[in-house]
Short mmCIF file of C-alpha atoms and ligand atoms in Angstrom, two decimals:
data_model
loop_
_atom_site.label_atom_id
_atom_site.label_comp_id
_atom_site.label_asym_id
_atom_site.label_seq_id
_atom_site.Cartn_x
_atom_site.Cartn_y
_atom_site.Cartn_z
CA MET A 436 24.37 5.11 -10.58
CA LYS A 437 21.03 3.69 -9.47
CA THR A 438 20.00 0.05 -9.72
CA ALA A 439 16.51 -1.16 -10.65
CA LEU A 440 15.08 -4.64 -10.30
CA ILE A 441 12.37 -5.34 -12.86
CA THR A 442 10.18 -8.45 -12.68
CA GLY A 443 8.69 -9.69 -15.94
CA ALA A 444 11.53 -8.15 -17.94
CA THR A 445 11.41 -10.72 -20.75
CA SER A 446 8.44 -9.21 -22.57
CA GLY A 447 6.02 -6.31 -22.93
CA ILE A 448 6.01 -3.53 -20.35
CA GLY A 449 8.90 -4.96 -18.33
CA LYS A 450 11.18 -5.34 -21.33
CA SER A 451 10.40 -1.84 -22.61
CA THR A 452 11.07 -0.46 -19.13
CA ALA A 453 14.46 -2.17 -19.06
CA ILE A 454 15.36 -0.61 -22.42
CA GLU A 455 14.17 2.82 -21.25
CA PHE A 456 16.04 2.59 -17.93
CA ALA A 457 19.28 1.73 -19.74
CA LYS A 458 18.89 5.02 -21.63
CA HIS A 459 18.73 6.72 -18.20
CA ASN A 460 21.96 4.97 -17.12
CA ILE A 461 20.25 2.81 -14.51
CA ASN A 462 21.90 -0.53 -13.77
CA LEU A 463 19.52 -3.42 -14.15
CA ILE A 464 18.54 -6.63 -12.42
CA LEU A 465 16.27 -8.33 -14.92
CA CYS A 466 13.93 -11.13 -13.84
CA GLY A 467 11.77 -13.64 -15.67
CA ARG A 468 11.45 -17.36 -16.37
CA ARG A 469 12.78 -17.35 -19.95
CA GLN A 470 16.56 -17.52 -19.59
CA ASP A 471 17.22 -17.11 -23.35
CA ARG A 472 15.36 -13.81 -23.42
CA LEU A 473 17.11 -12.59 -20.26
CA GLU A 474 20.47 -13.38 -21.86
CA ALA A 475 19.55 -11.60 -25.09
CA LEU A 476 18.57 -8.48 -23.15
CA GLN A 477 21.73 -8.68 -21.07
CA ASP A 478 23.81 -8.80 -24.27
CA GLU A 479 21.95 -5.81 -25.70
CA LEU A 480 21.70 -3.55 -22.64
CA GLY A 481 24.99 -4.66 -21.10
CA LYS A 482 26.72 -2.46 -23.69
CA THR A 483 25.32 0.60 -21.87
CA VAL A 484 24.79 -0.34 -18.20
CA ASN A 485 25.60 -3.17 -15.77
CA VAL A 486 23.05 -5.95 -16.13
CA HIS A 487 22.45 -8.94 -13.87
CA THR A 488 19.78 -11.52 -14.65
CA LEU A 489 17.70 -13.64 -12.27
CA CYS A 490 15.74 -16.54 -13.70
CA PHE A 491 12.93 -17.56 -11.35
CA ASP A 492 9.21 -18.08 -11.16
CA VAL A 493 7.79 -15.48 -8.77
CA ARG A 494 5.54 -18.23 -7.36
CA ASP A 495 8.57 -20.06 -5.99
CA LYS A 496 9.05 -18.39 -2.61
CA ASP A 497 12.41 -20.06 -1.84
CA LYS A 498 13.91 -19.22 -5.24
CA VAL A 499 12.74 -15.60 -4.99
CA PHE A 500 14.42 -15.13 -1.61
CA SER A 501 17.61 -17.02 -2.43
CA ALA A 502 18.05 -15.16 -5.74
CA ILE A 503 17.67 -11.76 -4.10
CA GLU A 504 19.70 -12.65 -0.99
CA ASN A 505 22.61 -13.88 -3.15
CA LEU A 506 22.97 -10.92 -5.47
CA PRO A 507 26.56 -9.95 -6.32
CA ALA A 508 27.85 -7.09 -4.15
CA THR A 509 27.56 -4.53 -6.97
CA PHE A 510 23.84 -5.24 -7.31
CA GLU A 511 22.99 -5.56 -3.61
CA LYS A 512 21.62 -2.03 -3.21
CA ILE A 513 18.32 -1.84 -5.08
CA ASP A 514 17.03 1.72 -5.53
CA ILE A 515 13.99 0.94 -7.69
CA LEU A 516 11.69 -2.06 -7.74
CA ILE A 517 9.27 -2.48 -10.63
CA ASN A 518 6.72 -5.10 -9.62
CA ASN A 519 5.53 -5.93 -13.11
CA ALA A 520 5.46 -9.74 -13.59
CA GLY A 521 1.93 -10.92 -14.11
CA ASN A 522 -0.70 -11.97 -16.58
CA ALA A 523 -4.35 -12.83 -17.04
CA HIS A 524 -5.10 -16.52 -17.52
CA GLY A 525 -8.44 -17.12 -19.22
CA LEU A 526 -11.53 -14.93 -19.67
CA ASP A 527 -14.40 -17.04 -18.41
CA PRO A 528 -17.56 -16.54 -16.38
CA ILE A 529 -17.09 -17.24 -12.70
CA GLN A 530 -19.22 -20.39 -12.89
CA THR A 531 -17.00 -22.03 -15.51
CA GLY A 532 -13.63 -20.55 -14.60
CA ASP A 533 -10.64 -22.90 -14.52
CA LEU A 534 -9.18 -23.49 -11.06
CA ASP A 535 -5.63 -23.65 -12.42
CA ASP A 536 -6.14 -20.25 -14.07
CA TRP A 537 -7.38 -18.82 -10.77
CA ASP A 538 -4.39 -20.25 -8.91
CA ALA A 539 -2.00 -18.82 -11.52
CA MET A 540 -3.43 -15.30 -11.28
CA ILE A 541 -3.55 -15.18 -7.49
CA ASP A 542 -0.16 -16.87 -7.10
CA ILE A 543 1.68 -14.76 -9.70
CA ASN A 544 -0.03 -11.37 -9.65
CA VAL A 545 -0.57 -11.18 -5.90
CA LYS A 546 1.60 -13.63 -3.96
CA GLY A 547 4.59 -13.36 -6.35
CA LEU A 548 4.52 -9.58 -6.07
CA LEU A 549 4.47 -9.92 -2.29
CA TYR A 550 7.41 -12.37 -2.17
CA VAL A 551 9.63 -10.13 -4.32
CA SER A 552 8.63 -7.06 -2.30
CA LYS A 553 9.26 -8.81 1.02
CA ALA A 554 12.75 -9.80 -0.16
CA ILE A 555 13.67 -6.26 -1.21
CA ILE A 556 11.92 -3.94 1.27
CA PRO A 557 14.37 -4.63 4.15
CA LYS A 558 17.24 -3.49 1.89
CA MET A 559 15.38 -0.26 1.14
CA ILE A 560 14.59 0.29 4.83
CA ALA A 561 18.28 -0.17 5.69
CA ALA A 562 19.22 2.32 2.98
CA LYS A 563 16.48 4.76 4.12
CA SER A 564 15.47 5.21 0.49
CA GLY A 565 13.88 3.35 -2.36
CA HIS A 566 11.12 3.52 -4.92
CA ILE A 567 8.58 0.78 -5.52
CA ILE A 568 6.31 0.88 -8.55
CA ASN A 569 3.52 -1.67 -8.65
CA ILE A 570 2.03 -2.35 -12.06
CA GLY A 571 -1.70 -2.67 -11.45
CA SER A 572 -4.30 -2.35 -14.17
CA THR A 573 -7.54 -0.60 -14.94
CA ALA A 574 -8.83 -4.09 -14.04
CA GLY A 575 -7.82 -3.12 -10.51
CA LYS A 576 -10.10 -0.09 -10.61
CA GLU A 577 -13.22 -1.66 -12.14
CA VAL A 578 -14.54 -5.15 -12.82
CA TYR A 579 -15.56 -6.24 -16.32
CA PRO A 580 -17.58 -9.27 -17.46
CA ASN A 581 -15.55 -12.51 -17.26
CA GLY A 582 -12.62 -10.60 -15.77
CA ASN A 583 -13.56 -11.78 -12.25
CA ILE A 584 -10.36 -13.29 -10.80
CA TYR A 585 -7.90 -11.25 -12.90
CA CYS A 586 -9.75 -8.13 -11.74
CA ALA A 587 -9.65 -9.42 -8.15
CA SER A 588 -5.89 -9.96 -8.40
CA LYS A 589 -5.38 -6.42 -9.68
CA HIS A 590 -7.72 -4.95 -7.03
CA ALA A 591 -5.42 -6.72 -4.57
CA VAL A 592 -2.41 -5.01 -6.17
CA ASP A 593 -4.20 -1.67 -5.77
CA ALA A 594 -4.77 -2.37 -2.05
CA ILE A 595 -1.24 -3.69 -1.53
CA ASN A 596 0.14 -0.56 -3.18
CA LYS A 597 -1.81 1.63 -0.75
CA GLY A 598 -0.79 -0.53 2.21
CA MET A 599 2.89 -0.41 1.23
CA ARG A 600 2.77 3.37 0.97
CA LEU A 601 1.26 3.71 4.44
CA ASP A 602 3.62 1.27 6.13
CA LEU A 603 6.79 2.45 4.38
CA ASN A 604 6.06 6.14 4.89
CA ALA A 605 8.15 6.19 8.09
CA HIS A 606 11.07 4.77 6.12
CA ARG A 607 11.22 7.45 3.38
CA ILE A 608 10.35 4.90 0.68
CA ARG A 609 8.35 6.06 -2.33
CA VAL A 610 5.51 3.75 -3.37
CA GLY A 611 3.16 4.18 -6.30
CA ALA A 612 1.14 2.24 -8.84
CA ILE A 613 0.55 2.59 -12.55
CA HIS A 614 -2.70 1.17 -13.87
CA PRO A 615 -2.71 0.76 -17.66
CA GLY A 616 -5.68 0.03 -19.86
CA LEU A 617 -5.19 -1.97 -23.06
CA VAL A 618 -1.49 -2.36 -23.97
CA GLU A 619 -0.48 -4.53 -26.91
CA THR A 620 2.03 -7.05 -25.52
CA GLU A 621 2.04 -10.84 -25.11
CA PHE A 622 -0.66 -10.34 -22.45
CA SER A 623 -3.57 -11.57 -24.60
CA ASN A 624 -1.53 -14.44 -26.08
CA VAL A 625 -1.05 -15.66 -22.52
CA ARG A 626 -4.66 -14.96 -21.54
CA PHE A 627 -5.97 -16.93 -24.53
CA LYS A 628 -3.34 -19.69 -24.21
CA ASN A 629 -1.54 -18.94 -27.48
CA ASP A 630 -4.71 -18.48 -29.58
CA ASP A 631 -2.90 -15.71 -31.45
CA VAL A 632 -5.85 -14.78 -33.70
CA ARG A 633 -8.07 -14.16 -30.67
CA ALA A 634 -5.22 -12.25 -29.03
CA GLU A 635 -4.67 -10.00 -32.07
CA ASN A 636 -8.38 -9.19 -32.21
CA VAL A 637 -8.19 -7.54 -28.80
CA TYR A 638 -6.07 -4.76 -30.29
CA LYS A 639 -7.72 -4.45 -33.74
CA GLY A 640 -9.65 -1.40 -34.97
CA TYR A 641 -8.12 1.21 -32.65
CA ASP A 642 -4.74 2.43 -31.46
CA PRO A 643 -3.88 0.59 -28.23
CA LEU A 644 -1.16 1.61 -25.81
CA ARG A 645 2.27 0.27 -26.60
CA PRO A 646 4.62 -1.05 -23.90
CA GLU A 647 6.97 1.85 -24.70
CA ASP A 648 4.21 4.29 -23.63
CA ILE A 649 4.12 2.75 -20.17
CA ALA A 650 7.92 2.56 -19.96
CA ASP A 651 8.08 6.26 -20.80
CA ILE A 652 5.64 7.04 -17.96
CA ILE A 653 7.58 4.84 -15.52
CA ALA A 654 10.77 6.69 -16.47
CA PHE A 655 8.99 10.01 -15.78
CA VAL A 656 7.78 8.76 -12.39
CA ILE A 657 11.19 7.58 -11.22
CA THR A 658 13.02 10.71 -12.39
CA ARG A 659 10.95 13.14 -10.28
CA PRO A 660 12.81 14.80 -7.38
CA TYR A 661 12.81 12.63 -4.24
CA HIS A 662 10.14 14.72 -2.46
CA VAL A 663 7.67 13.92 -5.29
CA ASN A 664 5.84 10.59 -5.15
CA ILE A 665 3.38 9.81 -7.94
CA ALA A 666 1.06 7.61 -5.94
CA ASP A 667 -1.51 6.32 -8.41
CA LEU A 668 -1.80 6.74 -12.14
CA VAL A 669 -4.46 5.40 -14.56
CA VAL A 670 -3.49 5.36 -18.26
CA PHE A 671 -5.90 4.52 -21.08
CA PRO A 672 -5.33 4.61 -24.82
CA THR A 673 -7.32 7.57 -26.15
CA ALA A 674 -9.78 5.17 -27.79
CA GLN A 675 -10.63 3.57 -24.43
CA ALA A 676 -12.92 5.16 -21.82
CA SER A 677 -13.41 2.13 -19.56
CA SER A 678 -12.80 -1.62 -19.65
CA THR A 679 -15.83 -2.06 -21.89
CA ILE A 680 -16.08 1.25 -23.80
CA ILE A 681 -13.61 1.24 -26.68
CA ASN A 682 -14.11 3.54 -29.65
CA LYS A 683 -13.09 1.57 -32.72
CA ASN A 684 -14.01 4.44 -35.08
CA LEU A 685 -11.29 6.96 -34.19
P1 NDP B 85 3.55 -9.87 -21.13
O1 NDP B 85 2.88 -11.19 -21.19
O2 NDP B 85 4.13 -9.32 -22.37
O3 NDP B 85 4.68 -9.90 -20.01
C1 NDP B 85 4.48 -10.56 -18.78
C2 NDP B 85 5.82 -10.69 -18.06
O4 NDP B 85 5.59 -11.30 -16.79
C3 NDP B 85 6.79 -11.55 -18.82
O5 NDP B 85 8.07 -10.97 -18.79
C4 NDP B 85 6.78 -12.86 -18.06
O6 NDP B 85 8.07 -13.45 -18.10
C5 NDP B 85 6.48 -12.39 -16.63
N1 NDP B 85 5.86 -13.45 -15.86
C6 NDP B 85 4.65 -14.01 -16.05
N2 NDP B 85 4.44 -15.00 -15.18
C7 NDP B 85 5.57 -15.08 -14.41
C8 NDP B 85 5.97 -15.92 -13.35
N3 NDP B 85 5.19 -16.90 -12.90
N4 NDP B 85 7.19 -15.72 -12.79
C9 NDP B 85 7.99 -14.75 -13.26
N5 NDP B 85 7.66 -13.91 -14.25
C10 NDP B 85 6.47 -14.08 -14.83
O7 NDP B 85 2.46 -8.87 -20.51
P2 NDP B 85 2.52 -7.32 -20.12
O8 NDP B 85 3.83 -6.72 -20.37
O9 NDP B 85 1.33 -6.70 -20.72
O10 NDP B 85 2.23 -7.44 -18.56
C11 NDP B 85 3.05 -6.87 -17.57
C12 NDP B 85 2.18 -6.41 -16.40
O11 NDP B 85 1.30 -5.40 -16.86
C13 NDP B 85 1.30 -7.51 -15.81
O12 NDP B 85 1.30 -7.37 -14.40
C14 NDP B 85 -0.08 -7.20 -16.38
O13 NDP B 85 -1.11 -7.67 -15.56
C15 NDP B 85 -0.01 -5.69 -16.43
N6 NDP B 85 -0.95 -5.03 -17.32
C16 NDP B 85 -0.98 -5.33 -18.66
C17 NDP B 85 -1.89 -4.68 -19.49
C18 NDP B 85 -2.03 -5.01 -20.93
O14 NDP B 85 -3.08 -4.64 -21.53
N7 NDP B 85 -1.07 -5.64 -21.58
C19 NDP B 85 -2.76 -3.63 -18.95
C20 NDP B 85 -2.65 -3.43 -17.55
C21 NDP B 85 -1.75 -4.07 -16.78
P3 NDP B 85 8.38 -15.01 -18.26
O15 NDP B 85 7.26 -15.62 -19.05
O16 NDP B 85 9.71 -15.05 -18.94
O17 NDP B 85 8.44 -15.50 -16.86
C1 8X3 B 86 -4.93 -5.63 -18.73
C2 8X3 B 86 -6.01 -4.78 -19.26
O1 8X3 B 86 -8.53 -4.69 -19.74
O2 8X3 B 86 -7.34 -6.69 -20.41
O3 8X3 B 86 -4.79 -5.50 -17.36
O4 8X3 B 86 -7.78 -6.28 -18.10
S1 8X3 B 86 -7.47 -5.66 -19.36
#
């Protein structure tokens, strides 16, 4: 049986991916900061597969490394890494953007992804196999008004994904990114700091992607034969053509 480590497993895309992977009999290492949610998922999915939980903030370099270095023996070999933890914080013009929001996005979406990857890649190199999926965003392919630093963080994920694929090619490790458009999760609640009405409005008037849609695609990607590496995949809801063109009349 394979083992997958999923960051940001407590909500949205990460949680749906954990549920989908359990259906594929993949053992799970589930990560996030909300211990109660990790425990609830462990109770639910532990009926089907082996589940280990790691509660850490991806910004905390020491905790990331010590958690991954001290995994129980049965979870030491990680076949699949889903680098998913991340969020937008704020939606402000560059001239009025909040410095703490900028720090959060760069530290979580970029540096956190790097810390987790750096802790796991040596294990994959030693095993001469592994599959890393980086969750980017359409915000990593284009820049939209007021998206500035979130878009920059996701452009960084796009570049890191390409760099990982080049450097890990000699080690037989598969690397690819999935770049979703609008997915209804807790993403906008976080972006708008729990202004739930504003968050709900983001997804009103059209049919957005659901986290299960992305989980389904991730499951497809990881179940291809080993010689197939899906390198880069952009997924919009049908109603969306770009970050700013959304057809609310479908
Ligand atoms: P959610 O807010 O629903 O989930 C975000 C997850 O990331 C949570 O599990 C959260 O867990 C975790 N997380 C956030 N900050 C940290 C941190 N500092 N340390 C550890 N874990 C953290 O959003 P989504 O599911 O939508 O987002 C998942 C990924 O998908 C993100 O990278 C996002 O940028 C990307 N994405 C989302 C899109 C969307 O429209 N929703 C579109 C394109 C990409 P906890 O709070 O428990 O730590
Ligand atoms: C999330 C999608 O358009 O809100 O990455 O940036 S968007």
